[in-house]
Coordinates of C-alpha atoms in Angstrom, one line a residue:
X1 CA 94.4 -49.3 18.8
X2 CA 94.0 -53.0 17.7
X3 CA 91.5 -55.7 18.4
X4 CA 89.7 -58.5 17.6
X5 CA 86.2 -56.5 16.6
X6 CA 88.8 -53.9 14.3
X7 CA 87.1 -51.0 16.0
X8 CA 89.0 -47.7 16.5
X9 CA 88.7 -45.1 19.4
X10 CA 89.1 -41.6 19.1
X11 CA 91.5 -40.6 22.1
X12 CA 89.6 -37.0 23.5
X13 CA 92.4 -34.6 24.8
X14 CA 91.6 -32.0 27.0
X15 CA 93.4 -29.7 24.4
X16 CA 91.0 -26.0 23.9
X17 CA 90.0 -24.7 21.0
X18 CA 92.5 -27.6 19.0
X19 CA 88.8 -29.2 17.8
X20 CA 88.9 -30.3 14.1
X21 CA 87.2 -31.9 11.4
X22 CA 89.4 -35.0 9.9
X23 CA 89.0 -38.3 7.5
X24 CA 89.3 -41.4 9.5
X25 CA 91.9 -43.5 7.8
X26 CA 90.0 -46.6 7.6
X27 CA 86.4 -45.2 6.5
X28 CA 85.4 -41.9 4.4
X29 CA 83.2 -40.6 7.0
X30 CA 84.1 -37.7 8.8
X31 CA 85.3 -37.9 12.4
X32 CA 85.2 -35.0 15.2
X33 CA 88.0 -34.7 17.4
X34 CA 90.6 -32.9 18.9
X35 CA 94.0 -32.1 16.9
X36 CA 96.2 -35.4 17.1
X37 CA 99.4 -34.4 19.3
X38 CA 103.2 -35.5 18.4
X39 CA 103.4 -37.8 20.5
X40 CA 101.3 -41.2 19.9
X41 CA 98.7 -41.7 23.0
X42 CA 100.4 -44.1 26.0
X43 CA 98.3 -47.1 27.0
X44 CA 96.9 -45.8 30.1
X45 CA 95.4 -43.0 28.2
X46 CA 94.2 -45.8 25.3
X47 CA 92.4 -48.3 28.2
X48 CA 90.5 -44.7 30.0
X49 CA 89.5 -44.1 26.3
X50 CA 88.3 -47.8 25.6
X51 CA 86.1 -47.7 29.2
X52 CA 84.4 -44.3 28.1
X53 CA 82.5 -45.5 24.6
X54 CA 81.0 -42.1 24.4
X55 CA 84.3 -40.9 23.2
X56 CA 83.8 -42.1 20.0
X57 CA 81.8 -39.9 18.1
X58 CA 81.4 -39.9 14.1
X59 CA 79.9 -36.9 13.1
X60 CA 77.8 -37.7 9.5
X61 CA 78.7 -35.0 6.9
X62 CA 75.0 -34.1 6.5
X63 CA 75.1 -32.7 10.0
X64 CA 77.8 -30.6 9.0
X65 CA 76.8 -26.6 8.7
X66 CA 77.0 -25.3 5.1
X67 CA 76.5 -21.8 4.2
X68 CA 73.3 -22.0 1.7
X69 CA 73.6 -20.1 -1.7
X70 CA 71.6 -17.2 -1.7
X71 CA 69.2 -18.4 -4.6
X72 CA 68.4 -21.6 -1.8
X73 CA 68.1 -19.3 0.9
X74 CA 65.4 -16.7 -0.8
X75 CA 63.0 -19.2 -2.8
X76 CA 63.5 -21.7 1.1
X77 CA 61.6 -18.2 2.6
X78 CA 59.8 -17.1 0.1
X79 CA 58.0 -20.7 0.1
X80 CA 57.8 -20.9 3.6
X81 CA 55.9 -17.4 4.0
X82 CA 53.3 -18.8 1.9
X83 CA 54.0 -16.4 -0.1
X84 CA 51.5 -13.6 2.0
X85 CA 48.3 -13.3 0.6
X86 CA 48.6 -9.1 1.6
X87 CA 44.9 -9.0 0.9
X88 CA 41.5 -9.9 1.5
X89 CA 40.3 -12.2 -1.9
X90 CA 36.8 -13.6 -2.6
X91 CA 37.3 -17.9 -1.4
X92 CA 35.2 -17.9 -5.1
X93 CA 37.9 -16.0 -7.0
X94 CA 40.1 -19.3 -6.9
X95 CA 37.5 -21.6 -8.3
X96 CA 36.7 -19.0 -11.0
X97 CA 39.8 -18.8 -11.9
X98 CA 40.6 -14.8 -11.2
X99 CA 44.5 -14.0 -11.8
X100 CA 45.9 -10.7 -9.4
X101 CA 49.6 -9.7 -8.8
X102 CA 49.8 -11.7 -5.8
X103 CA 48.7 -14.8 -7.8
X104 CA 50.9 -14.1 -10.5
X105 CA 53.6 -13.5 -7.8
X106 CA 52.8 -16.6 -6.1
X107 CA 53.1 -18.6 -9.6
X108 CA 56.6 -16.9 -9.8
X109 CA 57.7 -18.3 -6.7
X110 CA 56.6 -22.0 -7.0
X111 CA 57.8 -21.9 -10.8
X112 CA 61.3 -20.7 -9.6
X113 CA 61.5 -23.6 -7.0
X114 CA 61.0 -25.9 -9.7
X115 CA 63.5 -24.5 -11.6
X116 CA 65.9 -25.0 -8.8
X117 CA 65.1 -28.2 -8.8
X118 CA 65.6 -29.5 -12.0
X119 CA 69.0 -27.3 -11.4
X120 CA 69.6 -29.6 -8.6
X121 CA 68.9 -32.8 -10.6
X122 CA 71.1 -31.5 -13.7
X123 CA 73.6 -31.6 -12.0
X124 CA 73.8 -34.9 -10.4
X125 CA 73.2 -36.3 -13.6
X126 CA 76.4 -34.4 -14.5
X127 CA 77.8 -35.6 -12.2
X128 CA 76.7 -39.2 -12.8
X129 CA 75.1 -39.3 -9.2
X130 CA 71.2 -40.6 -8.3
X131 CA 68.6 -37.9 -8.7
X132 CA 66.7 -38.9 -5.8
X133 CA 67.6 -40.3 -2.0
X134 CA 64.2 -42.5 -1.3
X135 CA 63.5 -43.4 2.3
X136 CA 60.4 -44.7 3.0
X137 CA 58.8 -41.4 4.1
X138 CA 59.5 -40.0 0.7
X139 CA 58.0 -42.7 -1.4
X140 CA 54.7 -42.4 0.9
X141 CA 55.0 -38.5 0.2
X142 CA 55.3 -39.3 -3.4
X143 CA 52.8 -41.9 -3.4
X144 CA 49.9 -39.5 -1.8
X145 CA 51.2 -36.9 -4.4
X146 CA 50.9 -39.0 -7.4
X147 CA 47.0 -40.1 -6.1
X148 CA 46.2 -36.6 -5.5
X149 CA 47.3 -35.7 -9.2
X150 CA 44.8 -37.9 -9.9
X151 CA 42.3 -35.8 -8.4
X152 CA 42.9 -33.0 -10.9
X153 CA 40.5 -34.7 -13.4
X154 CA 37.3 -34.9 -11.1
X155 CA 38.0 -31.4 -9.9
X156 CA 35.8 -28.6 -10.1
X157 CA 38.3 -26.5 -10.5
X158 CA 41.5 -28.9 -12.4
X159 CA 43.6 -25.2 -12.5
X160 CA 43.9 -24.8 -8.6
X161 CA 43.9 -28.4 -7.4
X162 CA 47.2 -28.8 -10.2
X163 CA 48.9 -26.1 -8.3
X164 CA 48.2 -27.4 -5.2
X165 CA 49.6 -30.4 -6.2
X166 CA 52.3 -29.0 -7.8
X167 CA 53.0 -26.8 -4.4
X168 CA 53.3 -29.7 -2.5
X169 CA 55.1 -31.6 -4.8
X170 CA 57.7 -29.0 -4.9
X171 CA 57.9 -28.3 -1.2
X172 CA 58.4 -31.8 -0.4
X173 CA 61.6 -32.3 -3.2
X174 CA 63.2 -28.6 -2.4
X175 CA 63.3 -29.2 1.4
X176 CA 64.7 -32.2 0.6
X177 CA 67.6 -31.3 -2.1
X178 CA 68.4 -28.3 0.5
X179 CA 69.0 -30.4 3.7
X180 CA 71.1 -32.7 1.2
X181 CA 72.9 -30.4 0.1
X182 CA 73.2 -27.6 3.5
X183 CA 73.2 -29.6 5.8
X184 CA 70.5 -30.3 9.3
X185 CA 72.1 -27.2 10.8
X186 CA 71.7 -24.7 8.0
X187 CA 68.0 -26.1 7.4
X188 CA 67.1 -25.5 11.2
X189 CA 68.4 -22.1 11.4
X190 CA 66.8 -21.0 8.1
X191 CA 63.3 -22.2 9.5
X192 CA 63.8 -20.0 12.6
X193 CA 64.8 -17.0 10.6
X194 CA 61.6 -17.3 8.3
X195 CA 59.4 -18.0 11.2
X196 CA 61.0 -15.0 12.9
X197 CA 60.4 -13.0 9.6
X198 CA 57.1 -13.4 9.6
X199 CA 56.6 -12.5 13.5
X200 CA 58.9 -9.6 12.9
X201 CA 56.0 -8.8 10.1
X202 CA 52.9 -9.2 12.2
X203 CA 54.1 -7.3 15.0
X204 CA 55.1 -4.2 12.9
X205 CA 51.7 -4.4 11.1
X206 CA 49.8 -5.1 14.4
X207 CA 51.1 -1.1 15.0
X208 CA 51.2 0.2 11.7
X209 CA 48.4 -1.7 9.6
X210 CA 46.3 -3.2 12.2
X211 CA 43.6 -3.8 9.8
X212 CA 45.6 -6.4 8.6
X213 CA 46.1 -8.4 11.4
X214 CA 43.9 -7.7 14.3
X215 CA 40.1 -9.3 13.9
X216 CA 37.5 -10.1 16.3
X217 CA 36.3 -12.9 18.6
X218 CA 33.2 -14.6 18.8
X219 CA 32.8 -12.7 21.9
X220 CA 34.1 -9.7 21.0
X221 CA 33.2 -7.7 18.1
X222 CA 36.2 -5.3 18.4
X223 CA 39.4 -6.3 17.0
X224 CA 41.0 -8.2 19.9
X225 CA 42.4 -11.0 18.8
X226 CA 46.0 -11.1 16.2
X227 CA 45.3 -13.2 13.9
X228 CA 47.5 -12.7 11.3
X229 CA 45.9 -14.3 8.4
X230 CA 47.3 -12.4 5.5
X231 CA 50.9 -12.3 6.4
X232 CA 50.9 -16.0 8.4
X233 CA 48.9 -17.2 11.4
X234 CA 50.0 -15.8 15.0
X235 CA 49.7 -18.7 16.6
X236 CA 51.5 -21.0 14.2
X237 CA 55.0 -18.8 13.2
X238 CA 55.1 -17.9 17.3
X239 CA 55.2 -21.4 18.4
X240 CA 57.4 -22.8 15.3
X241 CA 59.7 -19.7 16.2
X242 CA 59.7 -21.0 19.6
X243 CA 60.3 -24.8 19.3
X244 CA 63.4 -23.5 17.3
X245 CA 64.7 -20.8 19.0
X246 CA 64.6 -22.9 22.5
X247 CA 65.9 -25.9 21.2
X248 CA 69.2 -23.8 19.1
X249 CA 70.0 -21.6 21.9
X250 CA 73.0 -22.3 24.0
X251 CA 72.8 -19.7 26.1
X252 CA 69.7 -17.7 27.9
X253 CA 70.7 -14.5 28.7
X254 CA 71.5 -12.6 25.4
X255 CA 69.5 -9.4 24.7
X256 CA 69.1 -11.2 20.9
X257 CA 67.6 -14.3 22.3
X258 CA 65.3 -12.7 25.2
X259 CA 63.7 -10.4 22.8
X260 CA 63.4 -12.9 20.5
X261 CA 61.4 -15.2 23.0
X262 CA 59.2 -12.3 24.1
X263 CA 58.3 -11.4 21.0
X264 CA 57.4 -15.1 20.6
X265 CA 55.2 -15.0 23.7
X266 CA 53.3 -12.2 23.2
X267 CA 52.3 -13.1 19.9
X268 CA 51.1 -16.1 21.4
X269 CA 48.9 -15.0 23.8
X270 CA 47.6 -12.2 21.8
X271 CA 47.0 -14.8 19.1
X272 CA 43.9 -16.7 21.6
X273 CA 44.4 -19.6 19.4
X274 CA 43.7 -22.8 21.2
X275 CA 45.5 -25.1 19.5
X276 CA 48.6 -22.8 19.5
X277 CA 48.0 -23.2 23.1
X278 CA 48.3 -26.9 23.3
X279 CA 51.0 -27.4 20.9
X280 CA 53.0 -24.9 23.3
X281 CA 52.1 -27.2 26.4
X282 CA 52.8 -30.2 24.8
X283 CA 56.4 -28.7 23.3
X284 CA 56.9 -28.1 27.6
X285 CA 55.8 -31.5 28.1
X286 CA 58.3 -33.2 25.8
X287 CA 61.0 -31.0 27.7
X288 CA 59.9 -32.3 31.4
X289 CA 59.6 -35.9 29.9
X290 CA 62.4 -36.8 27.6
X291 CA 65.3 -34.0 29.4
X292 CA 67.1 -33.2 26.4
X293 CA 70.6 -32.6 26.7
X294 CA 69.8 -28.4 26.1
X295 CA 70.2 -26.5 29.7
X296 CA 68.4 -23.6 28.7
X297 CA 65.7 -25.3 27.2
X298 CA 65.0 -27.4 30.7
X299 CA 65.6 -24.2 32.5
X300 CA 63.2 -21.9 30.4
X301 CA 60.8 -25.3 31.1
X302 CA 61.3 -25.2 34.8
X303 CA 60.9 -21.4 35.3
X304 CA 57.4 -21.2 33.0
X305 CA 56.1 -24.0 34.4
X306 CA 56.5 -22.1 38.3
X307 CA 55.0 -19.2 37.0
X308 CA 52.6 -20.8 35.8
X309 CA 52.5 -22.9 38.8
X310 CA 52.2 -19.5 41.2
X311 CA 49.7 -17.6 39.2
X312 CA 47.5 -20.6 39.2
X313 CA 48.0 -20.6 43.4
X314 CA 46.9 -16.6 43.7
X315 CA 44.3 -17.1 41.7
X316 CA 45.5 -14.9 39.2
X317 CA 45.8 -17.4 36.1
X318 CA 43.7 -15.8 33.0
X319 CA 40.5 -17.5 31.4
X320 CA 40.5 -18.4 28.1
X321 CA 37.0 -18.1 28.2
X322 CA 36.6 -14.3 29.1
X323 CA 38.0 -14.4 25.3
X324 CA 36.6 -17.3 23.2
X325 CA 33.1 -18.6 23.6
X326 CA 33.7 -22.0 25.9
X327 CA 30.8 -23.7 24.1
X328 CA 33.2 -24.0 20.6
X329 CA 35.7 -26.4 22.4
X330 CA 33.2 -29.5 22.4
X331 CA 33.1 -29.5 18.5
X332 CA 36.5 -27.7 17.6
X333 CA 34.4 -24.7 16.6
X334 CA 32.1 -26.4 14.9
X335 CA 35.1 -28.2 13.0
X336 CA 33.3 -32.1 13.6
X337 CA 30.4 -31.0 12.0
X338 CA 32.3 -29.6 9.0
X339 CA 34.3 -33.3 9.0
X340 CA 31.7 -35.3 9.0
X341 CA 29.3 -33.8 6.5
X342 CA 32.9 -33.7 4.3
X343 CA 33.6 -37.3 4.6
X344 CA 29.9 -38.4 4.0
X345 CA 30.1 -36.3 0.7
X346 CA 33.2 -37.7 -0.2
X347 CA 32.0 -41.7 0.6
X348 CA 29.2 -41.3 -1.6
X349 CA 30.1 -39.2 -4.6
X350 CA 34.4 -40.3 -5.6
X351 CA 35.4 -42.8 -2.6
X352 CA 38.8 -43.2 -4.1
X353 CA 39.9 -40.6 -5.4
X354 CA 38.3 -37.8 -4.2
X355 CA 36.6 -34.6 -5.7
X356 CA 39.6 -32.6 -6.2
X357 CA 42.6 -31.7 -3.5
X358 CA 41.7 -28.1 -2.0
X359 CA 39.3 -26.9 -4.7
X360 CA 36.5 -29.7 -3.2
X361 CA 36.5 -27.5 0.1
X362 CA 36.6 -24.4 -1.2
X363 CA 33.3 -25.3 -3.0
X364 CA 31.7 -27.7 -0.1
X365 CA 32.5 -26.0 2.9
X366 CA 30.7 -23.3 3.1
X367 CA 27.5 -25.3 2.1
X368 CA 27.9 -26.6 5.6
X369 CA 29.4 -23.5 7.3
X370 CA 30.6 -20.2 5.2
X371 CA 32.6 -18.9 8.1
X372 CA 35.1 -22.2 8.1
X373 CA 35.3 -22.4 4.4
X374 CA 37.8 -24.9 4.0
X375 CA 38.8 -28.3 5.8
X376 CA 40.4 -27.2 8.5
X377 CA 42.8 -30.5 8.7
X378 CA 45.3 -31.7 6.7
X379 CA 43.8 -35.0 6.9
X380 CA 40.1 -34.1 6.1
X381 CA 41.5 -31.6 3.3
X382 CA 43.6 -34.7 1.7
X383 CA 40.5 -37.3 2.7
X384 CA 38.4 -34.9 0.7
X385 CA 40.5 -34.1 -2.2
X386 CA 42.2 -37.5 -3.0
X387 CA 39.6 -40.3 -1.4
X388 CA 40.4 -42.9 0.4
X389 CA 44.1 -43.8 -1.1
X390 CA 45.5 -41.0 -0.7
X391 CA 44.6 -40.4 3.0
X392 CA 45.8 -43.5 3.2
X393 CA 49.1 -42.7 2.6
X394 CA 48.9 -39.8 4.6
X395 CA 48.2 -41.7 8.0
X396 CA 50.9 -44.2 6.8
X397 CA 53.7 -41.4 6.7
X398 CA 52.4 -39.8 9.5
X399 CA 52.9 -43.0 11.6
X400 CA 56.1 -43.9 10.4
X401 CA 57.2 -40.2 11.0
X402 CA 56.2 -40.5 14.7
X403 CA 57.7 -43.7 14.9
X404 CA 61.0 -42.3 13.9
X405 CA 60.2 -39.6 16.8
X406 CA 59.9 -41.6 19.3
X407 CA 62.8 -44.1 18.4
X408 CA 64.8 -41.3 18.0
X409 CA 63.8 -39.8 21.6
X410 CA 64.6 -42.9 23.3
X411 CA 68.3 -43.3 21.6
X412 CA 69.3 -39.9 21.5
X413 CA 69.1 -36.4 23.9
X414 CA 70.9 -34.0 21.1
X415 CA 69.8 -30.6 20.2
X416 CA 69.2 -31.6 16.7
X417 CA 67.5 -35.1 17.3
X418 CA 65.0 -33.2 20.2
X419 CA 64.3 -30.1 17.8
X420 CA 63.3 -32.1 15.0
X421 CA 61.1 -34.6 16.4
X422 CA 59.3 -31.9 18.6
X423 CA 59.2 -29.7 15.2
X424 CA 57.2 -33.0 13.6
X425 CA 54.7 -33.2 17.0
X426 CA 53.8 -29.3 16.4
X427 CA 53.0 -29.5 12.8
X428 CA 51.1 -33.1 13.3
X429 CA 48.9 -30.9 15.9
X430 CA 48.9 -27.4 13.7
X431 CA 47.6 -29.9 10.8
X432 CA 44.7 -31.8 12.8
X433 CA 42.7 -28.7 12.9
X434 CA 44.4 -26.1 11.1
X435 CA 47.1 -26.0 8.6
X436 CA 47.8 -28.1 4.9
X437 CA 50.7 -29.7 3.9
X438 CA 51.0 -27.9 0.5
X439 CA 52.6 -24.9 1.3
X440 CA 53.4 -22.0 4.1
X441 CA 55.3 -22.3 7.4
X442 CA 53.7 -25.6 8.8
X443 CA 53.7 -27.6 5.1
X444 CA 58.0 -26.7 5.0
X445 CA 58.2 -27.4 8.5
X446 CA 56.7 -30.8 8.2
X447 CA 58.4 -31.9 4.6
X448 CA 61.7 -31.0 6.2
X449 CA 60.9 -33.4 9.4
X450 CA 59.8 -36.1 7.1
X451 CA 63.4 -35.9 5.4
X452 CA 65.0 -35.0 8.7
X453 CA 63.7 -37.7 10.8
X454 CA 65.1 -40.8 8.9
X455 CA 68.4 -39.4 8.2
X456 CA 69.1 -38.6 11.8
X457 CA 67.6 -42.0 13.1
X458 CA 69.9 -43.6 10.6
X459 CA 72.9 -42.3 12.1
X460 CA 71.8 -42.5 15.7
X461 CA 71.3 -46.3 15.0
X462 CA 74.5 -46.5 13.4
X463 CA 76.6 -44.1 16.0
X464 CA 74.3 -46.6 18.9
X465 CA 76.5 -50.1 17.2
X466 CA 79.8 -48.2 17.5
X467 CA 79.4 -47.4 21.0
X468 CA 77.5 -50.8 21.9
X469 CA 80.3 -52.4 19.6
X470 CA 83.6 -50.4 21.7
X471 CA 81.9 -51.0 25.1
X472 CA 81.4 -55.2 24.0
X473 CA 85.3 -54.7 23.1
X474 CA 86.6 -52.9 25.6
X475 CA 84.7 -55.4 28.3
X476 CA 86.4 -58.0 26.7

């Protein structure tokens, strides 16, 4: 088809299971489409193609599904388990400097990762390619990194705030270099079999080891409450196992995918974690909102939201508060206090540059409160450990990241486009009062938005000028 704009339809036959992958002539990328009959296309069937823009679809080889090595695929869970700590350790032993197997195990891991990476930039200097993809999220990433490197030399303890850095310096370039190189679709499967790993894990020791798992509530001195802490936390994996599980599924009623998603909920609510909580409702809110183009995400949506709806009108909707003390919610468990005695310590002793990324909260924390220990926040933990600069940065890429979501909601309905963007909200929420962005589930989760985000926003944008482009032409 000819005309004066040079763009060119795909013609969609109603031909079954004849779907293939093929070059268009006049451009390298890949097009999706059905398998081109004998007989050219007749001009009634050209104009019903030229009214329907949707029909042309370019499909970006990134998105394309590529099995991972099996190297990738192990160090891609291993890092995103953490690894486990598999035992209770003194918060001191870190500072001091105390070595165990699952330190020296941990040091394996990260070292290995690194070591796939420089794999990974050998050989694209073989091959005479650019080591590194930039987008603006990554040079904020690498920006915080660099200031928080920088923190090594005012730190109390310079040994574990290097390999915190170093963590999140390799988490940030190996989720990157994998979703290069595997594709969106391998990377989103792979972070819903390691989340599912580590639920699989908890459950079996909430039977078997319960000491492990199961601790006690501040109104509740039994063990009540599955925490999870030395394999991953409850809350966390179940809701991350979740968001992908719903948002992958194309069809509800498979015994795989309905154990799956009870296993999910259970942990959930055995977990009593607040915050797990709200990043659930939210997740349910997005669905209701933005309608994604998944029918058994909108129906799973619709049906919780009218159970919820009837236990709520029987009177027969459960308390949080017959669980956790009430009085916490106020000041996030006594997180605000924590904060603010954190960043008044860090304004008046380094400003800039912080006292040292991790190792600062490990020894200020408990001065104000020995049961929180650490930061609790990404943001306070990074504000703490690099000053000023480097929390900075943080907010910056957080912003653009969530400005990327939201673009990307409004242009696009896709599985992949609606996963990923609610996979960002999630770990932004995990990481306001919870989780770091150096390593475990949430810290993989979030790297691989922050490189998922602008890729898919790209081609949206792009894929939103061809259509605009063939409806502008076809009107014409």
């Amino acid at each position: 088809m000819r005309g004066s704009q040079g763009y060119r339809l795909l013609v969609r036959l109603r031909l079954p299971k004849r779907w293939i992958l093929r070059r268009d002539k006049s451009s390298s990328a890949l097009t999706s489409g059905p398998a081109a009959p004998e007989q050219s296309a007749t001009p009634a069937v050209e104009a019903e193609s030229a009214s329907q823009p949707h029909c042309a679809h370019r499909l970006s080889p990134r998105l394309l599904n590529k099995r991972a090595t099996l190297t990738a695929t192990v160090l891609f869970l291993l890092m995103l388990s953490g690894p486990p700590r598999l035992r209770i350790r003194d918060p001191e032993a870190s500072l001091h400097g105390d070595i165990d197997w699952v330190v020296v195990f941990n040091i394996v891991v990260w070292g290995s990762a690194g070591l796939w990476i420089l794999a990974q930039f050998a050989r694209r200097l073989h091959a005479k390619r650019p080591l590194l993809r930039l987008r603006l999220p990554q040079i904020l990433g690498l920006g915080m990194i660099c200031c928080l490197a920088v923190s090594i030399t005012v730190s109390d303890a310079p040994a574990l705030t290097a390999f915190k850095v170093f963590q999140m310096l390799v988490t940030m370039q190996f989720t990157q270099l994998f979703l290069e190189r595997f594709g969106i679709r391998s990377t989103l499967r792979l972070l819903l079999r390691g989340n599912t790993l580590l639920c699989v894990a908890i459950a079996a020791c909430a039977l078997l080891a319960p000491n492990m798992v199961w601790g006690p509530t501040e109104l509740n001195p039994y063990p009540s409450r599955l925490y999870g802490d030395l394999i991953a936390q409850t809350g966390v994996v179940s809701v991350l196992a979740m968001i992908l599980l719903l948002t992958g599924i194309r069809r509800t009623w498979k015994t795989v995918t309905l154990s799956s998603l009870a296993l999910f909920l259970s942990l959930l609510v055995l977990s009593l974690m607040r915050t797990a909580y709200i990043t659930a409702f939210v997740f349910l809110t997005l669905v209701l909102l933005t309608r994604p183009n998944i029918k058994p995400l909108r129906r799973f949506a619709y049906f919780l939201l009218a159970c919820l709806l009837m236990l709520y009108s029987v009177g027969r909707f459960p308390s949080l508060s017959q669980y956790r003390d009430p009085q916490t919610i106020s000041n996030l468990g006594d997180r605000i206090g924590l904060w603010r005695y954190l960043t008044d310590l860090t304004l008046r002793q380094s400003p800039w540059f912080g006292l040292g990324y991790y190792s600062a909260s490990r020894l200020h924390g408990p001065e104000y409160n020995a049961w929180l220990g650490t930061a609790h926040s990404m943001f306070f933990e990074v504000l703490l450990g690099g000053g000023l600069v480097s929390f900075a940065l943080l907010l910056a890429l957080c912003v653009v990241l969530s400005i990327y979501a939201v673009r990307l909601l409004s242009l696009r309905a896709d599985r992949f486009s609606f996963a990923t963007a609610a996979l960002f909200t999630a770990c932004l929420l995990f990481g306001f009062t919870e989780e770091t962005i150096d390593s475990g589930p949430v810290a993989i989760c979030f790297w691989c938005s922050a490189a998922i985000l602008p890729m898919i926003y790209k081609w949206a944008s792009n894929q939103n000028l061809v259509v605009r482009g063939a409806a502008v032409h076809a009107t014409s």
